[in-house]
PDB file of C-alpha atoms in Angstrom:
ATOM      1  CA  UNK A   1      95.128  89.496 100.556  1.00 52.00           C
ATOM      2  CA  UNK A   2      91.864  91.264  99.728  1.00 54.00           C
ATOM      3  CA  UNK A   3      91.397  94.729 101.216  1.00 54.00           C
ATOM      4  CA  UNK A   4      88.544  97.032 101.958  1.00 54.00           C
ATOM      5  CA  UNK A   5      88.527 100.514 100.430  1.00 58.00           C
ATOM      6  CA  UNK A   6      89.825 102.220 103.581  1.00 59.00           C
ATOM      7  CA  UNK A   7      92.915 100.065 103.987  1.00 62.00           C
ATOM      8  CA  UNK A   8      96.236 101.718 103.265  1.00 74.00           C
ATOM      9  CA  UNK A   9      99.202  99.688 102.120  1.00 79.00           C
ATOM     10  CA  UNK A  10     102.082  99.177 104.514  1.00 85.00           C
ATOM     11  CA  UNK A  11     105.559 100.254 103.492  1.00 90.00           C
ATOM     12  CA  UNK A  12     106.832  97.887 100.809  1.00 91.00           C
ATOM     13  CA  UNK A  13     103.327  96.995  99.603  1.00 93.00           C
ATOM     14  CA  UNK A  14     101.095  98.332  96.824  1.00 91.00           C
ATOM     15  CA  UNK A  15      97.296  98.421  96.459  1.00 92.00           C
ATOM     16  CA  UNK A  16      95.924  97.134  93.148  1.00 93.00           C
ATOM     17  CA  UNK A  17      92.371  96.907  91.837  1.00 93.00           C
ATOM     18  CA  UNK A  18      91.653  93.700  89.953  1.00 95.00           C
ATOM     19  CA  UNK A  19      88.748  93.047  87.607  1.00 93.00           C
ATOM     20  CA  UNK A  20      87.494  93.069  84.059  1.00 89.00           C
ATOM     21  CA  UNK A  21      85.444  95.898  82.560  1.00 76.00           C
ATOM     22  CA  UNK A  22      81.869  95.634  83.710  1.00 71.00           C
ATOM     23  CA  UNK A  23      82.850  93.748  86.876  1.00 73.00           C
ATOM     24  CA  UNK A  24      83.329  95.205  90.303  1.00 85.00           C
ATOM     25  CA  UNK A  25      87.015  95.646  91.017  1.00 90.00           C
ATOM     26  CA  UNK A  26      88.455  93.970  94.124  1.00 94.00           C
ATOM     27  CA  UNK A  27      91.350  95.567  95.971  1.00 94.00           C
ATOM     28  CA  UNK A  28      94.444  93.591  96.935  1.00 94.00           C
ATOM     29  CA  UNK A  29      97.791  94.448  98.441  1.00 93.00           C
ATOM     30  CA  UNK A  30     100.865  93.000  96.816  1.00 92.00           C
ATOM     31  CA  UNK A  31     104.550  93.300  97.700  1.00 92.00           C
ATOM     32  CA  UNK A  32     106.321  95.880  95.540  1.00 91.00           C
ATOM     33  CA  UNK A  33     108.801  93.158  94.578  1.00 90.00           C
ATOM     34  CA  UNK A  34     106.055  91.888  92.230  1.00 91.00           C
ATOM     35  CA  UNK A  35     106.706  94.970  90.078  1.00 90.00           C
ATOM     36  CA  UNK A  36     110.027  93.469  88.956  1.00 89.00           C
ATOM     37  CA  UNK A  37     108.715  89.987  88.201  1.00 91.00           C
ATOM     38  CA  UNK A  38     108.526  89.161  84.452  1.00 92.00           C
ATOM     39  CA  UNK A  39     104.990  87.758  84.708  1.00 91.00           C
ATOM     40  CA  UNK A  40     103.699  90.776  86.574  1.00 94.00           C
ATOM     41  CA  UNK A  41     105.449  93.066  84.076  1.00 94.00           C
ATOM     42  CA  UNK A  42     103.361  91.434  81.326  1.00 94.00           C
ATOM     43  CA  UNK A  43     100.223  92.173  83.322  1.00 93.00           C
ATOM     44  CA  UNK A  44     101.364  95.778  83.801  1.00 92.00           C
ATOM     45  CA  UNK A  45     101.849  96.097  80.045  1.00 94.00           C
ATOM     46  CA  UNK A  46      98.307  94.833  79.523  1.00 92.00           C
ATOM     47  CA  UNK A  47      97.086  97.409  82.069  1.00 91.00           C
ATOM     48  CA  UNK A  48      98.940 100.176  80.221  1.00 92.00           C
ATOM     49  CA  UNK A  49      97.383  99.135  76.918  1.00 92.00           C
ATOM     50  CA  UNK A  50      93.916  98.888  78.468  1.00 87.00           C
ATOM     51  CA  UNK A  51      93.842 101.947  80.754  1.00 84.00           C
ATOM     52  CA  UNK A  52      96.778 104.099  79.672  1.00 84.00           C
ATOM     53  CA  UNK A  53      99.118 105.907  82.035  1.00 78.00           C
ATOM     54  CA  UNK A  54      96.756 108.415  83.593  1.00 75.00           C
ATOM     55  CA  UNK A  55      94.475 106.481  85.910  1.00 68.00           C
ATOM     56  CA  UNK A  56      93.281 107.693  89.305  1.00 76.00           C
ATOM     57  CA  UNK A  57      93.219 105.542  92.424  1.00 79.00           C
ATOM     58  CA  UNK A  58      94.931 102.207  92.835  1.00 86.00           C
ATOM     59  CA  UNK A  59      96.705 100.506  89.956  1.00 88.00           C
ATOM     60  CA  UNK A  60      94.016  98.709  87.911  1.00 90.00           C
ATOM     61  CA  UNK A  61      94.822  95.274  86.543  1.00 92.00           C
ATOM     62  CA  UNK A  62      92.669  93.939  83.666  1.00 92.00           C
ATOM     63  CA  UNK A  63      92.126  90.302  84.636  1.00 92.00           C
ATOM     64  CA  UNK A  64      89.643  88.254  86.587  1.00 93.00           C
ATOM     65  CA  UNK A  65      90.101  87.901  90.336  1.00 94.00           C
ATOM     66  CA  UNK A  66      90.553  84.143  89.915  1.00 94.00           C
ATOM     67  CA  UNK A  67      93.311  84.639  87.330  1.00 94.00           C
ATOM     68  CA  UNK A  68      95.004  87.230  89.533  1.00 95.00           C
ATOM     69  CA  UNK A  69      94.964  84.898  92.542  1.00 95.00           C
ATOM     70  CA  UNK A  70      96.449  82.149  90.384  1.00 94.00           C
ATOM     71  CA  UNK A  71      99.154  84.525  89.138  1.00 93.00           C
ATOM     72  CA  UNK A  72      99.995  85.481  92.741  1.00 93.00           C
ATOM     73  CA  UNK A  73     100.395  81.818  93.661  1.00 92.00           C
ATOM     74  CA  UNK A  74     102.627  81.216  90.651  1.00 91.00           C
ATOM     75  CA  UNK A  75     104.833  84.222  91.450  1.00 91.00           C
ATOM     76  CA  UNK A  76     105.020  83.275  95.135  1.00 87.00           C
ATOM     77  CA  UNK A  77     106.108  79.720  94.223  1.00 85.00           C
ATOM     78  CA  UNK A  78     108.488  80.702  91.425  1.00 75.00           C
ATOM     79  CA  UNK A  79     110.606  83.492  92.817  1.00 61.00           C
ATOM     80  CA  UNK A  80     113.534  82.051  90.848  1.00 49.00           C
ATOM     81  CA  UNK A  81     111.737  81.294  87.584  1.00 47.00           C
ATOM     82  CA  UNK A  82     112.975  78.441  85.434  1.00 45.00           C
ATOM     83  CA  UNK A  83     112.410  78.304  81.696  1.00 41.00           C
ATOM     84  CA  UNK A  84     109.720  75.673  82.205  1.00 46.00           C
ATOM     85  CA  UNK A  85     107.768  77.942  84.571  1.00 46.00           C
ATOM     86  CA  UNK A  86     108.059  80.863  82.141  1.00 49.00           C
ATOM     87  CA  UNK A  87     106.580  78.893  79.264  1.00 46.00           C
ATOM     88  CA  UNK A  88     103.678  77.495  81.298  1.00 48.00           C
ATOM     89  CA  UNK A  89     102.817  80.884  82.775  1.00 49.00           C
ATOM     90  CA  UNK A  90     103.083  82.595  79.388  1.00 49.00           C
ATOM     91  CA  UNK A  91     100.212  80.335  78.330  1.00 46.00           C
ATOM     92  CA  UNK A  92      98.331  81.414  81.457  1.00 50.00           C
ATOM     93  CA  UNK A  93      98.841  85.093  80.624  1.00 49.00           C
ATOM     94  CA  UNK A  94      97.565  84.477  77.107  1.00 49.00           C
ATOM     95  CA  UNK A  95      94.316  83.115  78.573  1.00 48.00           C
ATOM     96  CA  UNK A  96      93.362  86.260  80.487  1.00 51.00           C
ATOM     97  CA  UNK A  97      94.695  88.861  78.043  1.00 49.00           C
ATOM     98  CA  UNK A  98      91.736  90.927  76.751  1.00 49.00           C
ATOM     99  CA  UNK A  99      90.635  89.912  73.248  1.00 46.00           C
ATOM    100  CA  UNK A 100      90.561  93.469  71.941  1.00 43.00           C
ATOM    101  CA  UNK A 101      94.336  93.873  72.135  1.00 40.00           C
TER     102      UNK A 101
END
């Protein structure tokens, strides 16, 4: 769900800013359970490498909005990930990982 800048996250949800450098970032709310998902953990690692630990405001995720929406759909569908889902989504994560890593 896309948010405006004044929206606060409800309990159990987290606001993230999604976009690539040079793009406008879009805000989304995600359930905090995403923070434990292996695919989202890979995205968090990419965010740490890109922005470091000391960022102000919402958590910034370095991927396109389209890729983020696809990742959300994959995580929503695959709460209990199988090995097949992990391998196909690993390819997906490779696609939107910044080239300068």
